[in-house]
Coordinates of C-alpha atoms in Angstrom, one line a residue:
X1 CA -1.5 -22.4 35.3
X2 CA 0.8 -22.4 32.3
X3 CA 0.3 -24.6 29.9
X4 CA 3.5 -26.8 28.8
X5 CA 3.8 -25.3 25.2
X6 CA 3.4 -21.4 26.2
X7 CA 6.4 -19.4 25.9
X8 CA 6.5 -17.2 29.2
X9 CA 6.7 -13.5 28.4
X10 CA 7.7 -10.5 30.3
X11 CA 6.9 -7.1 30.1
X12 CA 8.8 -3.8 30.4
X13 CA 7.5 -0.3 30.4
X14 CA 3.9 0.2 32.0
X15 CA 2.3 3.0 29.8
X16 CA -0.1 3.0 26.9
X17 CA 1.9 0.7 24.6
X18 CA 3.2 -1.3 27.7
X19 CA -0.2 -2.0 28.9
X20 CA -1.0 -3.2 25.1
X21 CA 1.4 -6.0 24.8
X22 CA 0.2 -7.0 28.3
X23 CA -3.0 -7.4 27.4
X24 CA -2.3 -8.8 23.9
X25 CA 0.3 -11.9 25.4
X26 CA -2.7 -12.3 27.9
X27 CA -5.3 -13.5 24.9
X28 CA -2.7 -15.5 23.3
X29 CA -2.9 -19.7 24.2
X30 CA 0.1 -19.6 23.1
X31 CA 1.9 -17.1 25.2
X32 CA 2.3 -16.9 29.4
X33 CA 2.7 -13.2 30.5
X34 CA 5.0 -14.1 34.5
X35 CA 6.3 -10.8 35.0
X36 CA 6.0 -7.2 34.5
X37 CA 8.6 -4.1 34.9
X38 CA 7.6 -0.6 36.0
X39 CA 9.7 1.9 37.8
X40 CA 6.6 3.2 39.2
X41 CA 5.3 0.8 42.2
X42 CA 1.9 1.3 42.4
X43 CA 1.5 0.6 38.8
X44 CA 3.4 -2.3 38.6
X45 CA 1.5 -3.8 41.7
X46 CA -1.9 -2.7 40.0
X47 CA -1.1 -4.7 37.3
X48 CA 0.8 -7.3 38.3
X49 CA -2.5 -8.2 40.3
X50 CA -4.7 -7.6 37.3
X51 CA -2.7 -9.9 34.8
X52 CA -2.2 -12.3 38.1
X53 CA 2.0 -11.9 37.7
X54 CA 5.3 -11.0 39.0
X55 CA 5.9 -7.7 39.6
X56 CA 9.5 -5.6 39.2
X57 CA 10.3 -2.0 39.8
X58 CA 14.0 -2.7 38.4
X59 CA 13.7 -4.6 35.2
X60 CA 17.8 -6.0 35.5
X61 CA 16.8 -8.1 38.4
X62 CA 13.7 -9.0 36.2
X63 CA 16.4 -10.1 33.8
X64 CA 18.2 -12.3 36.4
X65 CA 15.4 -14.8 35.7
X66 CA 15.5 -18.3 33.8
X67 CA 12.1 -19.0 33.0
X68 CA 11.5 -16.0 30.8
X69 CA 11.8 -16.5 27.0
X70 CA 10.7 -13.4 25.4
X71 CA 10.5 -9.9 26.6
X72 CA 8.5 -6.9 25.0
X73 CA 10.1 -3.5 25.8
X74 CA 8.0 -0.3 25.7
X75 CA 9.3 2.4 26.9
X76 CA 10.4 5.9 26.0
X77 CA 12.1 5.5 22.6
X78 CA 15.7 7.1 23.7
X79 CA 16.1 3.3 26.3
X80 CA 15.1 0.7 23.7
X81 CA 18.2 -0.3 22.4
X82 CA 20.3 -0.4 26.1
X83 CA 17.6 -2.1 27.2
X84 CA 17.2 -4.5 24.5
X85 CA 21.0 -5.1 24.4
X86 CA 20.4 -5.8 28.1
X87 CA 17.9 -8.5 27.2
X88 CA 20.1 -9.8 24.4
X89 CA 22.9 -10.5 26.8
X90 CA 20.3 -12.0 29.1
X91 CA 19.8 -14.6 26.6
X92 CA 16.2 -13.7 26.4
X93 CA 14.1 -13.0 22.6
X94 CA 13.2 -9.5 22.3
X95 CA 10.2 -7.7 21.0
X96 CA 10.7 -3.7 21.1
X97 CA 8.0 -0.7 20.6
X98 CA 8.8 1.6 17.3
X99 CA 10.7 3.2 17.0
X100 CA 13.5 0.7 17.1
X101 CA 15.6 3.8 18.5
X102 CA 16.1 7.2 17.8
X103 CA 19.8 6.7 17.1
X104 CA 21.2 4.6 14.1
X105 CA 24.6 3.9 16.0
X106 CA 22.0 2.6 19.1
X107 CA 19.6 0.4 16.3
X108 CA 23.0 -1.2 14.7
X109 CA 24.5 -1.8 17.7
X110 CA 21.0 -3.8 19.2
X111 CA 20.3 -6.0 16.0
X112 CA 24.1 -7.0 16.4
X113 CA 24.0 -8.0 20.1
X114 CA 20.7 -9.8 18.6
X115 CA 23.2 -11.9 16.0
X116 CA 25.5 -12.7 18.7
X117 CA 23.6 -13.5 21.9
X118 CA 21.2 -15.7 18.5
X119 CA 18.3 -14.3 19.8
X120 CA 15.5 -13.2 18.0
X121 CA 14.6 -9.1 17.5
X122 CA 11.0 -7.8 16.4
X123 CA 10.0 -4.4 15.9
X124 CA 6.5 -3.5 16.7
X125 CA 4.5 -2.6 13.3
X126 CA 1.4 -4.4 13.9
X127 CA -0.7 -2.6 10.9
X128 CA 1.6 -4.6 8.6
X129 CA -0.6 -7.7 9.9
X130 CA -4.1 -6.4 9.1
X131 CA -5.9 -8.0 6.7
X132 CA -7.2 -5.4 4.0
X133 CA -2.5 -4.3 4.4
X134 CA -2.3 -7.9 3.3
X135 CA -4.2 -8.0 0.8
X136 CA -3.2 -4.6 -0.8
X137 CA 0.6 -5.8 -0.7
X138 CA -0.8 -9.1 -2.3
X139 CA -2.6 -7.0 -5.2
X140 CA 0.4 -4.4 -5.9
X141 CA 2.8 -7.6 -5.7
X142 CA 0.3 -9.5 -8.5
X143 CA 0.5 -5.8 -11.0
X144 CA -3.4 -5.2 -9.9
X145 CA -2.7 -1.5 -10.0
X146 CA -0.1 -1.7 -12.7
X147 CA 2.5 0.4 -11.8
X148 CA 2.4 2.9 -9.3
X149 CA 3.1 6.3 -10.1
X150 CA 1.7 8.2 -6.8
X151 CA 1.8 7.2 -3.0
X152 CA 0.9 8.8 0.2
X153 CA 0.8 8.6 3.6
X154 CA -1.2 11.1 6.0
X155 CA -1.4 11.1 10.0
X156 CA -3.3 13.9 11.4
X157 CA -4.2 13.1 14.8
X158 CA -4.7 15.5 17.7
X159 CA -2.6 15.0 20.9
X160 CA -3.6 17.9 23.4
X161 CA -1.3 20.1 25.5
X162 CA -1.4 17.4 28.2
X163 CA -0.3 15.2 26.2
X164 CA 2.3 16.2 26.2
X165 CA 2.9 17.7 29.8
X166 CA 1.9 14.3 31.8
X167 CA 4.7 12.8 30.2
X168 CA 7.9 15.6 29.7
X169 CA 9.6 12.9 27.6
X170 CA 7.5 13.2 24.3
X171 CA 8.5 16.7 24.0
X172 CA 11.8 16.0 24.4
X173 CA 14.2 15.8 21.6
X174 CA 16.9 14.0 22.9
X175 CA 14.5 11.3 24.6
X176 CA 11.7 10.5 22.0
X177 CA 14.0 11.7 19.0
X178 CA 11.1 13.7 17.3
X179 CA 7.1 14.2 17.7
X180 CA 4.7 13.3 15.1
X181 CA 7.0 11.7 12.8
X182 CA 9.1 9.6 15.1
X183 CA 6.1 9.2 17.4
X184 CA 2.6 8.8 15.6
X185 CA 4.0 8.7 11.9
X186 CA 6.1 5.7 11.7
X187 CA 3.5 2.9 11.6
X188 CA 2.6 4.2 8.7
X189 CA 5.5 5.3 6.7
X190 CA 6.9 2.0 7.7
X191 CA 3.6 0.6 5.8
X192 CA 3.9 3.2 2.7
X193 CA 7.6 2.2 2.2
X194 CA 6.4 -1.7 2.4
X195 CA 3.5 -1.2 0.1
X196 CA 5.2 1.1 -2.6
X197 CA 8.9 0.1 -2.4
X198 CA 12.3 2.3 -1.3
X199 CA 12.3 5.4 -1.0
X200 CA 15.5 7.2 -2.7
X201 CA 15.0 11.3 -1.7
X202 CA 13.2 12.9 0.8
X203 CA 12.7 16.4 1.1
X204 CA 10.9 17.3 4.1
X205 CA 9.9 20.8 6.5
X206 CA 9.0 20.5 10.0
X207 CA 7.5 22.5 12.7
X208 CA 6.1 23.1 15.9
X209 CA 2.8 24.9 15.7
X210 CA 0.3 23.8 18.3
X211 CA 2.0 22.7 21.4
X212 CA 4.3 25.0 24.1
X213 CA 7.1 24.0 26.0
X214 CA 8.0 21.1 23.4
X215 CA 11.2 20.7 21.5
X216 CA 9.9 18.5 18.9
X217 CA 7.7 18.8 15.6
X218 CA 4.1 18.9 15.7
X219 CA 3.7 19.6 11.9
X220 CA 5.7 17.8 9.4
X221 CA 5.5 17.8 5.1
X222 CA 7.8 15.9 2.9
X223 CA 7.9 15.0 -0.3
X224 CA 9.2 12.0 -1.7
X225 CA 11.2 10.0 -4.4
X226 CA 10.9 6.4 -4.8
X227 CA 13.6 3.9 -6.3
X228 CA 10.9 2.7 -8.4
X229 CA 10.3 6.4 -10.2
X230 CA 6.9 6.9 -7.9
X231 CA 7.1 10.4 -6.1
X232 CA 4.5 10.7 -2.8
X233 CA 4.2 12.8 0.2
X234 CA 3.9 12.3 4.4
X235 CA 1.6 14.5 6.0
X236 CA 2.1 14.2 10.1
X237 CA 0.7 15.6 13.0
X238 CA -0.7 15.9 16.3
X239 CA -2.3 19.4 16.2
X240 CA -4.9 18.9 13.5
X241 CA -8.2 19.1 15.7
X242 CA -10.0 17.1 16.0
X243 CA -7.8 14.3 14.5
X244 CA -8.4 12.7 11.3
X245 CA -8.0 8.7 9.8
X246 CA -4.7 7.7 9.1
X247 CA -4.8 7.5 5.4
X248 CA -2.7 5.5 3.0
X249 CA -3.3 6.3 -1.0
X250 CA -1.8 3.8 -3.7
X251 CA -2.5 5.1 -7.1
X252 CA -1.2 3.3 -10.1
X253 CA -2.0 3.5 -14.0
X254 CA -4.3 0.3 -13.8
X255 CA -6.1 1.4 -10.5
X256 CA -5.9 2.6 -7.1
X257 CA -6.4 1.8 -3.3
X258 CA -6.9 4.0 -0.2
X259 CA -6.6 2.7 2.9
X260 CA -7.8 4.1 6.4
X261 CA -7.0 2.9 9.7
X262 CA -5.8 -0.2 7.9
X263 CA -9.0 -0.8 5.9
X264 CA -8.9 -0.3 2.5
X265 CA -12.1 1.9 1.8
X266 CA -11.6 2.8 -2.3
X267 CA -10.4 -0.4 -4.7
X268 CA -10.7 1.0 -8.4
X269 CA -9.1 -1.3 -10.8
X270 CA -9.3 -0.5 -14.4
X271 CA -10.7 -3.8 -15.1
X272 CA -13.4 -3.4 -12.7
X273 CA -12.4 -6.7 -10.8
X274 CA -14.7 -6.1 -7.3
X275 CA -12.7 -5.6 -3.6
X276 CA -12.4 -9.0 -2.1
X277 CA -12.1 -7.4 1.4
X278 CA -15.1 -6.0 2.8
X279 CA -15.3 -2.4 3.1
X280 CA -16.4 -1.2 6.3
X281 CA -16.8 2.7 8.1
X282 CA -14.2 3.6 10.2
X283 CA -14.2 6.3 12.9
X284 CA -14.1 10.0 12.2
X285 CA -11.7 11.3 15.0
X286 CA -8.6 10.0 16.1
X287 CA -7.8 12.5 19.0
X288 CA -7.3 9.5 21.5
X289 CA -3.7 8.5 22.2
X290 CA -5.1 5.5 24.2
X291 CA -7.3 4.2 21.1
X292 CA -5.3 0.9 20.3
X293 CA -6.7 -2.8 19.3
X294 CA -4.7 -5.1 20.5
X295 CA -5.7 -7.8 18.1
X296 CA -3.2 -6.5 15.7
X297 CA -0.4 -6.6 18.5
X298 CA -1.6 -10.1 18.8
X299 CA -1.1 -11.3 15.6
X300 CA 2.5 -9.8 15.5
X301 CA 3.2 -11.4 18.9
X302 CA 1.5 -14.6 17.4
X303 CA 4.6 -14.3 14.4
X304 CA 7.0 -13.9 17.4
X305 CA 5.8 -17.0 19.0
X306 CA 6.1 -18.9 15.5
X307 CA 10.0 -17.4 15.2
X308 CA 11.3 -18.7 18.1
X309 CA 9.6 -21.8 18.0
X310 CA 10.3 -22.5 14.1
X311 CA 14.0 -20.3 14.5
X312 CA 12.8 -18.4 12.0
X313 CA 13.1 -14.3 11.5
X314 CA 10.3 -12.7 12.9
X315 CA 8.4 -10.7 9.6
X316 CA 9.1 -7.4 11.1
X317 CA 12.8 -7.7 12.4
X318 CA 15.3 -5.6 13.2
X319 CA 16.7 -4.6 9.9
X320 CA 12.9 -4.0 8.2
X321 CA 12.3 -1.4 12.1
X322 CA 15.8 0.4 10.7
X323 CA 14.1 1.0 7.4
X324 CA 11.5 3.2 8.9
X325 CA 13.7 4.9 11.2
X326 CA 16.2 6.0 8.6
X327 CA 13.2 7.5 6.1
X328 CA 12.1 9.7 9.3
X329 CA 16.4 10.5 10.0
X330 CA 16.5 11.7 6.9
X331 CA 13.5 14.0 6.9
X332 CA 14.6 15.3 9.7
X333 CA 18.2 16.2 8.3
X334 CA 16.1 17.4 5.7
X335 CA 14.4 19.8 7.5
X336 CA 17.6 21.0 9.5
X337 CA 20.1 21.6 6.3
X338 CA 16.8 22.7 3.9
X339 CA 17.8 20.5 1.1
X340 CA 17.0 16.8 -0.3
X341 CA 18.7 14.2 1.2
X342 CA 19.6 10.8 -0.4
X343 CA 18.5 7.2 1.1
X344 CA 20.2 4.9 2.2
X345 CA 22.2 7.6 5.1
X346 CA 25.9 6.7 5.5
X347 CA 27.0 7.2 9.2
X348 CA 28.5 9.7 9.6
X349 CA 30.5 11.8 12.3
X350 CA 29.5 14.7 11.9
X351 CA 25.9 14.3 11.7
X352 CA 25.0 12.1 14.9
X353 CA 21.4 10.4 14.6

C-alpha cells in the first residue's frame, strides 16, 4: 500500500540500468515504484510481478496515466531525449540514464521541453553522491591540495564479445553514440570535470581493438587542458582483461588524492593532516557489466525526491549531464579531424553531434 507522502514512480527500459532504478525506488520510503515499461513482454510481466506493479509493453500509454509523478528512463542512449520530451509533455518529472543523449541538438532540445512543460530533469551520475567524492570536492574546494596541477581519469573494464552481440545496439554508432567513452567512461569524466574544474582542450585518439562486428571505440586516450592551467588524461576501455578499478588521481602542489571505485584509497597532504574517510580495499576486477550498487542510485533518486517536493533543481540536472556529454563530443571530433578541439563546442551544421 502507498503511503500518502510517496511520490509514485515509473519505470522505462528493462535492462541492467533499468532493473537498477527499479530496485533502488523500491528501498526508498519515500518513493512508490506503480508501473514499469518494457517492449519485451515476458520481462515486463516478470517484473512487474517481482516489484508487485503495473506492467506496459508501450510506454506512451504508460504515459496516459495521472497518478505518476516521476519517471526514470533507461534505455539505449539514441531514445532518451524523444522519450524524455515525451514525458515532459506528459507533465511528468523526469530522471534519464547517461548519457543525457548522444546528440547536442536532442540534449537542448529535452532540457528546454523540461523549462516549459516546469518539470524537473536529472541526469543519472550517481558516483557524484558517494561519500569519499564528497569529501574530495569538499577538500579541493577548502585549498587542501593547494592547487592542482595534474588530473586523471582511467576506466579499463573488460566487456566480452557477447557483450556486445546480445545487445546489437552498443556496437552501434548511430544508437549508443560511442563505446567506452560514451558508455562506461562518462561517470567518471563527468566526476574528473566536477572535481578539477572545465576542461578547455581536448585532444583525444580512438580505436577499436578488441571487439568484431562493432562500429564504436573500445580504446580511447586523450589528453587534456583545463581552464584552470591543470593538464590530465582519460584512459577508457572495455578490452583491457580482466578489467581494472576505475581510478580517479587529483594531484596538487600541497597534496594528492586517488580515488577507486569512488573510494578514495591515497590522501597525502603536505601537512600531514590524516584522511577523515575510512580507506577500505576495493575489488580487483571489474569485467562485470551487471556489477552496480544501487545505494548510490538511491541517494540520487533520494535528491530527486527532495527537488520536486522542495521545487528545487535536482544536483545533477540537465545542463551539469550536457557538460559530460560535450567533453566526450569533443574527443570524439578529436579523434575524427586528428587535431585539438576547443570547449565549449558551438553547434554547428556541418559537424552534426
Amino acid at each position: 500500500m502507498r503511503k500518502k507522502d510517496q511520490l509514485r514512480f515509473a519505470v522505462i527500459g528493462c535492462g541492467i540500468a533499468g532493473t537498477c532504478h527499479m530496485q533502488a525506488i523500491s528501498e526508498l520510503q519515500e518513493a512508490k515504484l506503480i508501473s514499469i515499461a518494457c517492449t519485451t513482454k515476458d520481462k515486463a510481466i516478470k517484473l512487474g510481478e517481482k516489484y508487485k506493479c503495473d506492467y506496459y509493453t508501450n510506454y506512451l500509454d504508460m504515459l496516459k496515466r495521472d497518478d505518476i509523478d516521476i519517471v526514470s528512463v533507461a534505455v539505449p542512449h539514441w531514445l532518451h531525449s524523444k522519450i524524455g520530451i515525451n514525458i515532459a509533455k506528459a507533465g511528468k518529472h523526469i530522471i534519464i540514464e547517461k548519457p543525457i543523449d548522444i546528440s547536442l541538438n536532442k540534449a537542448y532540445s529535452l532540457i528546454k521541453a523540461a523549462h516549459e512543460a516546469k518539470v524537473k530533469l536529472c541526469v543519472i551520475s550517481q558516483s557524484r553522491f558517494a561519500d569519499d567524492i564528497i569529501l574530495a570536492k569538499q577538500s579541493i574546494e577548502n585549498g587542501k591540495i593547494g592547487k592542482i596541477n595534474f588530473a586523471g581519469a582511467y576506466v579499463k573494464l573488460y566487456r566480452s564479445q557477447e557483450y556486445y552481440d546480445s545487445n546489437p545496439w552498443r556496437g552501434k554508432i548511430k544508437l549508443s553514440g560511442g563505446g567506452a567513452l560514451i558508455n562506461q567512461s562518462i561517470h567518471y569524466i563527468d566526476l574528473l570535470r566536477y572535481l578539477t574544474g572545465s576542461i578547455e582542450e581536448v585532444f583525444g585518439y580512438t580505436t577499436t581493438r578488441s571487439h568484431e562486428n562493432i562500429e564504436v571505440e573500445d580504446e580511447a586516450g586523450v589528453v587534456i587542458k583545463f581552464v584552470n592551467g591543470a593538464i590530465g588524461i582519460i584512459e577508457a576501455s572495455t578490452g583491457d582483461y580482466p578489467g581494472f578499478e576505475q581510478r580517479i588521481d587529483l594531484y596538487g602542489d600541497e597534496g594528492s588524492i586517488v580515488i577507486r571505485n569512488d573510494k578514495i584509497v591515497e590522501w597525502k597532504l603536505k601537512n600531514h593532516e590524516p584522511n577523515p574517510s575510512i580507506i577500505e580495499e576495493t575489488s580487483e576486477g571489474i569485467s562485470s557489466p551487471n556489477m552496480t550498487d544501487v545505494s548510490l542510485y538511491k541517494k540520487q533518486i533520494q535528491d530527486m525526491i527532495e527537488a520536486v517536493r522542495n521545487n528545487k533543481e535536482p544536483f545533477v540536472n540537465g545542463e551539469e549531464g550536457i557538460k559530460s556529454l560535450e567533453i566526450v563530443l569533443a574527443i570524439y571530433k578529436s579523434s575524427r579531424f586528428h587535431k585539438p578541439v576547443k570547449l565549449p563546442l558551438k553547434m554547428s551544421s556541418k559537424f552534426n553531434f
